[in-house]
XYZ file of C-alpha atoms in Angstrom:
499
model
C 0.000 0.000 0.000
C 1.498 3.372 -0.862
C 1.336 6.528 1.332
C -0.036 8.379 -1.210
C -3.118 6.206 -0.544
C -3.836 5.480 -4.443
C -3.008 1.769 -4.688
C -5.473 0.592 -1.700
C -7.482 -2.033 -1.521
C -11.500 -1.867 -2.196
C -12.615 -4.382 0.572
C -14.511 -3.057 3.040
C -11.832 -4.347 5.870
C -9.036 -3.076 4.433
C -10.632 0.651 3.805
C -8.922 3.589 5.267
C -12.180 5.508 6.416
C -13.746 8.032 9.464
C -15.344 5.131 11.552
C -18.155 4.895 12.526
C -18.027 4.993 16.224
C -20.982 7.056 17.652
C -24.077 5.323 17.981
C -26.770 7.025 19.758
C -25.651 7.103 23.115
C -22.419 8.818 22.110
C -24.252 11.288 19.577
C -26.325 12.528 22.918
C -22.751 12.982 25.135
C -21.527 15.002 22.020
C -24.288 17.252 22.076
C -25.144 17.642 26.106
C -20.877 17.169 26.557
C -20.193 20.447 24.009
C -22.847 22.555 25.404
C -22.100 22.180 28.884
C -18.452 23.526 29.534
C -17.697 26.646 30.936
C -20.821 28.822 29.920
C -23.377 27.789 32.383
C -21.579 28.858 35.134
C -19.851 31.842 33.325
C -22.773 33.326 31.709
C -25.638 33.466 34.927
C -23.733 36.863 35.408
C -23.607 38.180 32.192
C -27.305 37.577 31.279
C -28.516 38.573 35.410
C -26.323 41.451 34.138
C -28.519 42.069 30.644
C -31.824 41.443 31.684
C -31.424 43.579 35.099
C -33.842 40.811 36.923
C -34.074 37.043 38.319
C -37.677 36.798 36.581
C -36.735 37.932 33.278
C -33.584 36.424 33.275
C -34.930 32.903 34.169
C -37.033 33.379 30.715
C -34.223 34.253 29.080
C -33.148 30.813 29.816
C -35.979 29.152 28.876
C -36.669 30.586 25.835
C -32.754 30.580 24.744
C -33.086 26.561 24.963
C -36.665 26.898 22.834
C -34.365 28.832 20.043
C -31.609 26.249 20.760
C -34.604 23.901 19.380
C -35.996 25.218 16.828
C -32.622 25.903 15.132
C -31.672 21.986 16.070
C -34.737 21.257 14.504
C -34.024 22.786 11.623
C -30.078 21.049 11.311
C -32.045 17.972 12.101
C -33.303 17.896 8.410
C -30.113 19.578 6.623
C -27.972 17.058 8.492
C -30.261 13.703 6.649
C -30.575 15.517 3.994
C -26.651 16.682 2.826
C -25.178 13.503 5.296
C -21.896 15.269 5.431
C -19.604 16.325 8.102
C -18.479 19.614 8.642
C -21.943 21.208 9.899
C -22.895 24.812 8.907
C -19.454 24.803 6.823
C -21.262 21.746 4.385
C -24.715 23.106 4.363
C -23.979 26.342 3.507
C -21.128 25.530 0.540
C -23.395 23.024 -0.462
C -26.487 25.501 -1.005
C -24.623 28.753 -1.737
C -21.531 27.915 -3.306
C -17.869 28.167 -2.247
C -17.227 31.832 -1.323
C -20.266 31.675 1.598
C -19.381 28.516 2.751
C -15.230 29.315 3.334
C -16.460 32.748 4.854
C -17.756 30.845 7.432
C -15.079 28.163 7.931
C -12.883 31.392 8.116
C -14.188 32.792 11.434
C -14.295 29.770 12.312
C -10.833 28.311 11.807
C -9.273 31.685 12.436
C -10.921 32.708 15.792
C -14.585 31.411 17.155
C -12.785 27.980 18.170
C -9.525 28.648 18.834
C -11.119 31.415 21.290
C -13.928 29.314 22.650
C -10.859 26.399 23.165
C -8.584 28.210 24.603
C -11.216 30.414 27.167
C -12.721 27.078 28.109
C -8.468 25.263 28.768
C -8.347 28.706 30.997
C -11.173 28.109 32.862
C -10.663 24.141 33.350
C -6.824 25.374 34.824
C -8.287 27.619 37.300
C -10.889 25.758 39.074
C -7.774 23.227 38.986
C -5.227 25.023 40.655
C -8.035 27.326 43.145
C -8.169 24.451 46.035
C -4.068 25.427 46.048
C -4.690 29.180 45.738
C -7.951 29.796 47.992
C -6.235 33.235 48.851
C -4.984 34.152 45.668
C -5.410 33.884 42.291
C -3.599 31.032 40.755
C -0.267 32.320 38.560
C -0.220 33.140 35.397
C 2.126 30.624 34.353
C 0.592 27.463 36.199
C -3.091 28.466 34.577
C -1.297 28.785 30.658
C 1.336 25.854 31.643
C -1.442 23.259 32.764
C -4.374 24.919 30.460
C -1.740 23.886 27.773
C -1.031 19.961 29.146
C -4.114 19.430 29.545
C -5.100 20.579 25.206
C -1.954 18.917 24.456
C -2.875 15.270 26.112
C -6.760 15.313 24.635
C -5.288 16.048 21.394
C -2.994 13.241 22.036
C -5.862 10.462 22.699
C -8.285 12.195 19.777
C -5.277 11.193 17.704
C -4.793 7.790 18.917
C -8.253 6.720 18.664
C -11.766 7.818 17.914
C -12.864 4.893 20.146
C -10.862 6.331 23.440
C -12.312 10.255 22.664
C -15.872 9.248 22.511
C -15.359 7.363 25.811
C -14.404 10.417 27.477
C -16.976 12.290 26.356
C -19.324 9.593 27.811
C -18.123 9.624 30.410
C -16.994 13.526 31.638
C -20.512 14.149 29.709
C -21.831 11.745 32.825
C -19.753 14.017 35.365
C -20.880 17.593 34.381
C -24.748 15.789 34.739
C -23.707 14.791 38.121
C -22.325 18.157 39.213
C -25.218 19.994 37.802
C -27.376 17.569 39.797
C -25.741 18.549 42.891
C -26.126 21.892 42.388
C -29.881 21.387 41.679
C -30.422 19.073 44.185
C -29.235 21.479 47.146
C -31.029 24.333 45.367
C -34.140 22.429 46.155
C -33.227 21.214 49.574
C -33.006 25.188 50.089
C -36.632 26.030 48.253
C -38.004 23.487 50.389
C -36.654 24.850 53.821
C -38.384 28.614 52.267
C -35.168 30.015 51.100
C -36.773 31.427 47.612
C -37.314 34.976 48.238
C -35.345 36.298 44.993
C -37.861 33.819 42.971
C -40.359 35.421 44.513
C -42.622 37.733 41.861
C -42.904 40.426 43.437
C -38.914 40.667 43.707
C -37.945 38.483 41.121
C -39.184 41.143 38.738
C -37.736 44.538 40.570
C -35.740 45.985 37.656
C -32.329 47.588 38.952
C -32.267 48.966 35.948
C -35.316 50.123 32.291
C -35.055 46.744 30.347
C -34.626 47.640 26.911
C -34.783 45.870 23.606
C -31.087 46.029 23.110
C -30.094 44.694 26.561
C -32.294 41.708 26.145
C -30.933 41.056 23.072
C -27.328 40.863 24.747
C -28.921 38.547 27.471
C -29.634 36.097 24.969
C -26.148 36.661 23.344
C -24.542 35.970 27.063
C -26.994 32.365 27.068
C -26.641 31.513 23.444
C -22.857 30.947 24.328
C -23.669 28.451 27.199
C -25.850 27.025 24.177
C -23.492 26.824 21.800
C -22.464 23.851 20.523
C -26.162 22.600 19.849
C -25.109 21.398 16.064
C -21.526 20.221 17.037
C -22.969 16.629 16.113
C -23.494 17.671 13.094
C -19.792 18.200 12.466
C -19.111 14.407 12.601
C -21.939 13.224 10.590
C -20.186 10.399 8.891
C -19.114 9.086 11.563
C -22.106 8.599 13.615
C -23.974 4.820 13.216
C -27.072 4.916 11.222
C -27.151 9.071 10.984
C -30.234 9.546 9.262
C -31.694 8.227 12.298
C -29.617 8.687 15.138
C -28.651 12.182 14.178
C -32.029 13.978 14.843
C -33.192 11.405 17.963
C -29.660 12.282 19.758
C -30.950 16.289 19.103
C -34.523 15.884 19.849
C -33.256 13.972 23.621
C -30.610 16.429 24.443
C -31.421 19.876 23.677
C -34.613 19.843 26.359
C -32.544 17.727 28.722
C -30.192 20.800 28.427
C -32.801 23.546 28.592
C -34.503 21.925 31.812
C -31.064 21.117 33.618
C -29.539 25.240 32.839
C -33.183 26.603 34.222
C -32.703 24.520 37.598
C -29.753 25.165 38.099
C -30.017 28.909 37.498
C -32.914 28.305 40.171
C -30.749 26.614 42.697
C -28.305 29.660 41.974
C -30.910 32.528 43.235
C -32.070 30.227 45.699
C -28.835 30.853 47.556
C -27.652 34.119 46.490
C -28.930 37.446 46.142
C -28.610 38.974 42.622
C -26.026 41.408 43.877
C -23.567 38.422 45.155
C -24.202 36.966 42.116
C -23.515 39.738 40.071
C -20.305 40.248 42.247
C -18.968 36.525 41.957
C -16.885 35.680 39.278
C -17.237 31.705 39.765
C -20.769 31.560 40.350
C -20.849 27.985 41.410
C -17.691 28.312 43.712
C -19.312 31.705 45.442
C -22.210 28.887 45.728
C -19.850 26.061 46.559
C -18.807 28.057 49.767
C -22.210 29.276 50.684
C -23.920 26.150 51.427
C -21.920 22.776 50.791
C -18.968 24.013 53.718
C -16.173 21.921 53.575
C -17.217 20.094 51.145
C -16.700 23.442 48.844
C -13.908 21.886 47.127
C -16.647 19.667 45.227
C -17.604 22.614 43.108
C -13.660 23.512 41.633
C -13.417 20.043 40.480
C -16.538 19.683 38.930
C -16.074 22.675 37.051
C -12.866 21.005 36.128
C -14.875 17.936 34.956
C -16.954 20.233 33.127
C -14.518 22.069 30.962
C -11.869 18.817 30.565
C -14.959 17.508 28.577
C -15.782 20.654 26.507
C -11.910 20.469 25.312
C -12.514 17.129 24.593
C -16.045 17.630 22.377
C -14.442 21.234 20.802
C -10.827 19.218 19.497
C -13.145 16.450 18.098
C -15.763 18.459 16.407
C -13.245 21.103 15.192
C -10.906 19.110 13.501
C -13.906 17.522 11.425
C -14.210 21.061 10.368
C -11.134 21.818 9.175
C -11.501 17.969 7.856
C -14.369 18.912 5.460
C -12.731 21.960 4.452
C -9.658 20.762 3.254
C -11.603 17.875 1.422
C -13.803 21.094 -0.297
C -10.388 22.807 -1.419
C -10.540 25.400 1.107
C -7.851 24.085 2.926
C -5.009 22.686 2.344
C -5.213 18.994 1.151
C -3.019 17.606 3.946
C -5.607 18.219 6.315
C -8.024 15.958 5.121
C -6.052 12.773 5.656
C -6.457 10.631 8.023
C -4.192 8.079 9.837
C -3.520 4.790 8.051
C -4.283 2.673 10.886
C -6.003 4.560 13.894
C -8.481 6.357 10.839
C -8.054 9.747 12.751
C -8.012 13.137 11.247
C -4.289 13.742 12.690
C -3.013 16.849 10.928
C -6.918 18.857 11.406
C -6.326 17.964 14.553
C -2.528 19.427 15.153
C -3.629 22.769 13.325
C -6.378 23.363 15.675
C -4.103 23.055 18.224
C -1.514 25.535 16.877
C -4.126 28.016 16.761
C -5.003 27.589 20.528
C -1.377 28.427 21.599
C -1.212 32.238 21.446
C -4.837 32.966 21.862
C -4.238 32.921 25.647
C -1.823 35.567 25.326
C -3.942 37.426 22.921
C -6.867 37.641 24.941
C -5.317 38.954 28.426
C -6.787 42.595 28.271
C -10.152 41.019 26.747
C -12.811 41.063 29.259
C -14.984 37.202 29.314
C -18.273 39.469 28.724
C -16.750 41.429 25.533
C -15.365 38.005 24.171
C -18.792 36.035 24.939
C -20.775 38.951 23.437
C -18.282 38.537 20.035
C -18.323 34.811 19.992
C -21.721 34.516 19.941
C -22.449 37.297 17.204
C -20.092 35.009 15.179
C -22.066 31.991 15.964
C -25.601 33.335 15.557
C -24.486 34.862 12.081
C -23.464 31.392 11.169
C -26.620 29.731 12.481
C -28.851 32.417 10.150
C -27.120 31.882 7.153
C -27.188 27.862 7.723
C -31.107 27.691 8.296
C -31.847 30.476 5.577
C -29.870 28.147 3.415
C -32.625 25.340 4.215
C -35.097 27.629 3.073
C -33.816 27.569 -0.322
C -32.829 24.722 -0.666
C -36.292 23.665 -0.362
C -36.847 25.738 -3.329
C -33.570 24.988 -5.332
C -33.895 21.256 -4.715
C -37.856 20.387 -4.189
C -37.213 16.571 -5.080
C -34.652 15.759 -3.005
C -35.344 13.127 -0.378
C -35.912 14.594 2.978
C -36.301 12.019 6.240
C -37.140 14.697 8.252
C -39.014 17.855 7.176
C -39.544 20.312 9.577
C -42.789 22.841 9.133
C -41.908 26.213 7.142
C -42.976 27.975 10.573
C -39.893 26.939 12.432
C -37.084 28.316 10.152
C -39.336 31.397 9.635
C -39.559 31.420 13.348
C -36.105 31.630 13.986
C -35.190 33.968 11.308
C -37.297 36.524 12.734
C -35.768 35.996 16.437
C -32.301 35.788 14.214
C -32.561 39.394 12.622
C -34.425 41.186 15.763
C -31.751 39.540 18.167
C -28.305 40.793 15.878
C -30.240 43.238 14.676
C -30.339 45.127 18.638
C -26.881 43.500 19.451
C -25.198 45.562 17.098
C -27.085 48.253 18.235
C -26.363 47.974 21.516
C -22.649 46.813 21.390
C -21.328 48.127 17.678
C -17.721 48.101 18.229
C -17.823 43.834 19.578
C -20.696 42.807 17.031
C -18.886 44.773 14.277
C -15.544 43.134 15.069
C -17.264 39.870 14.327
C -18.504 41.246 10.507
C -15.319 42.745 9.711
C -13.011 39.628 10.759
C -15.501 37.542 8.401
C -15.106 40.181 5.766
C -11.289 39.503 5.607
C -11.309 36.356 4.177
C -13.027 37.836 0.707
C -9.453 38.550 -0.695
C -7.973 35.375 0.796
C -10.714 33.283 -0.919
C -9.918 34.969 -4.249
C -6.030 34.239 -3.957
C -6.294 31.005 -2.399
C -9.180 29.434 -3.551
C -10.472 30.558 -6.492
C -7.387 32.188 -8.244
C -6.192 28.360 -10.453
C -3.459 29.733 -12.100
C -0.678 30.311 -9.969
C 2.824 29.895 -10.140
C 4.375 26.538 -10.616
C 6.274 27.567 -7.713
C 3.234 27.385 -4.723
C 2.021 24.282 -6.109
C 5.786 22.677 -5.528
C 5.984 24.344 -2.106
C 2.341 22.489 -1.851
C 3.147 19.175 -2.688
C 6.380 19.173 -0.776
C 4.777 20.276 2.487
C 2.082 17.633 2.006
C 4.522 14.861 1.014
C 6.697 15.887 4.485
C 3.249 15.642 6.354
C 2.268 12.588 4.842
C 5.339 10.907 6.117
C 5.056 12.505 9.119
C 2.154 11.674 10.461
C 1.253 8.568 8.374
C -1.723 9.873 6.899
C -3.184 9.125 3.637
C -6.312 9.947 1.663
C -9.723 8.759 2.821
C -11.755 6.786 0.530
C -15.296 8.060 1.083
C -18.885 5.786 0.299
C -20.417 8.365 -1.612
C -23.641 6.951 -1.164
C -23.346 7.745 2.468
C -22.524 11.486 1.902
C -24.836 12.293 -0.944
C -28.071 13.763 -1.220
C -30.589 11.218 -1.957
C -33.376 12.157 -4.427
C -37.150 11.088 -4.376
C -36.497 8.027 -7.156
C -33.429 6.778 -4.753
C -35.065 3.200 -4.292
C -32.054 2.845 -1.413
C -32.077 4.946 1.957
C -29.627 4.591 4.405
């Protein structure tokens, strides 16, 4: 077999493939395990914050996961209908063409993950190293030094074996269920002993502040990012067992599992702190940690710990798949969509997502966590728009195409509307941060031209090319995949076969 990975052989054993490893029950820790990490007990603050009450910002919550849904619903039927990895990237370069579709996978590559990674390794080094500091804050070279070990290792086992990552998921996905439990569970004990009054209505509705359109809209920017990560399943399509079916049942089970675990928990939050200590805490669940569970305080640190080791975990696996389905588009370079002869792992997507994660923590020391989640998630709403406008037309580019699931024309429509009023105040409200977002997407206009579009160019890249690729190759073992197209294409209404 040559390394180039043209002479292989065509039986099915002896394919060099993605896997498929994740049945259903590892599709459902993908989803809960991404969109629990460091947001829900980052953003409480930012949305109490926003809304400038308990009552409204407890709807917030609720109706942030009934948006979560409607959008899920909605990648529920791209996702069996265009049975590709690479998420929003896919759908939308699918649908609109090339430039749209590397715009995206620009911000995305460039700074949404890298960011979101490396905040989340920041986090997950802190609670760490707190127990050791209770007095101080931990140094700046412990947090960066184990923040990095700790990316480096995951990367390390997502490498080795797709088997091994989705087994941590499971089972950190398990943990952060258990530590949000806790937190519930004691929230209640308190509620049921009449420690409520912030829930109360006639307080949980005293304004310290005139809501306004534009600082509602931020509140839901400030939950969307303990959201996001909703569609990271759909990143990893082809490797998921059976997708047309276990892609939408993992969605439809974990999205309200999430939505009814972040409401009780903000409601064991105000059921032990006022909104002003909760507004002046900046580790909501360790200010609640101390508060009621004593010396057993320590518990909340490491579960936050838990939390975030298994958001690095889900973002390295679902990010990589990105820059996967780019490279196999053209967008990237071609190295990156080889895998590993024998382990069938996407090893150089991987090691170029973690390159990018190694300055961002230096980059983002005089950028405050509410600026950064407020820019993130104007990034990621953007994306989410364009994506479920693209199903839209789709429906009217490609009316025979074979669709499993078809969701009612009310629920894109739906979340359009929410889409444009909620960026639409949000860049209002914070122009300079939203903007930031538009202009960073902008950029990659002229390098989509040079690099992607522009054929013709000198002899001399293409060598430079080839002999980076060939280096990589041997490198890191990697060859070609050799895709089942009938797995990854669109079927049409005469397909006689469905997977």
């Amino acid at each position: 077999m040559e390394l180039n990975g043209k002479d292989k052989s065509d039986s099915p054993s002896d394919r060099v493939t993605l896997k498929k490893e994740i049945g259903l029950l590892s599709a459902c820790a993908i989803i809960i395990g991404n969109i629990i990490g460091s947001g829900i007990f980052i953003s409480p603050k930012g949305v109490l914050e926003h809304a400038g009450s308990v009552g409204l910002s407890l709807i917030v919550w609720v109706c942030g996961g009934g948006i979560c849904a409607l959008g899920s619903m909605c990648y529920a039927e791209l996702g069996v209908t265009i049975p590709k990895s690479g998420g929003d990237y896919s759908y939308v370069t699918e649908i609109f063409g090339g430039l749209v579709g590397f715009l995206l996978l620009w911000s995305a590559v460039l700074i949404m993950y890298p960011t979101t990674l490396a905040v989340i390794a920041l986090t997950f080094s802190n609670y760490v190293l707190q127990p050791a500091f209770q007095n101080c804050v931990p140094p700046y070279l412990a947090t960066r030094l184990l923040s990095t070990i700790c990316i480096l290792f995951l990367t390390w086992v997502n490498c080795s074996s797709v088997r091994w990552a989705t087994r941590i998921q499971d089972v950190f996905t398990v943990a952060k269920l258990l530590a949000l439990g806790l937190i519930i569970a004691v929230g209640l004990v308190q509620i049921c002993r009449g420690h409520y009054d912030a829930l109360r209505p006639s307080q949980a509705f005293e304004f310290t502040r005139d809501p306004s359109v534009g600082q509602i809209a931020l509140a839901f920017l400030q939950a969307s990012f303990a959201f996001s990560g909703w569609n990271f399943l759909n990143y990893v399509t082809e490797e998921v067992v059976e997708p047309r079916k276990n892609l939408p049942r993992a969605i439809y089970i974990s999205i309200p599992l999430v939505t009814l675990v972040y409401t009780l928990t903000n409601i064991a939050y105000f059921s032990s702190m006022t909104p002003e200590e909760l507004l002046a805490s900046n580790a909501v669940a360790v200010t609640f940690g101390e508060k009621l569970l004593g010396v057993f305080s320590w518990v909340m640190p490491i579960s936050v710990a838990l939390s975030t080791f298994g958001g690095i975990n889900g973002y390295l696996f679902t990010s990589s798949r990105l820059c996967f389905s780019g490279a196999r588009e053209g967008h990237l370079p071609y190295l990156l969509a080889m895998i590993h002869l024998k382990n069938c792992t996407p090893i150089p997507a991987l090691l170029v997502c973690v390159s990018y994660c190694t300055p961002i923590p230096t980059l983002l020391v005089c950028v405050k966590t509410h600026n950064l989640i407020n820019y993130v998630s104007f990034i990621n709403f953007l994306s989410y728009g364009v994506t479920i406008a693209g199903l839209l037309y789709y429906r009217w580019k490609r009316p025979n195409l074979l669709r499993p699931i078809k969701v009612s024309v009310l629920v894109p429509i739906s979340y359009l509307v929410f889409w444009a009023v909620l960026l639409g105040f949000s860049l209002y409200s914070e122009p300079v941060v939203c903007g930031m977002g538009i202009v960073i997407m902008l950029t990659g206009v002229p390098v989509y031209f040079v690099g992607v579009h522009w054929k013709n160019k000198p002899r001399c890249v293409y060598r430079v090319v080839e002999c980076v690729t060939y280096v990589g190759q041997k490198l890191c073992f990697v060859v070609f995949p050799q895709e089942d197209l009938s797995e990854i294409t669109p079927l049409t209404a005469s397909d006689k076969h469905i997977d």
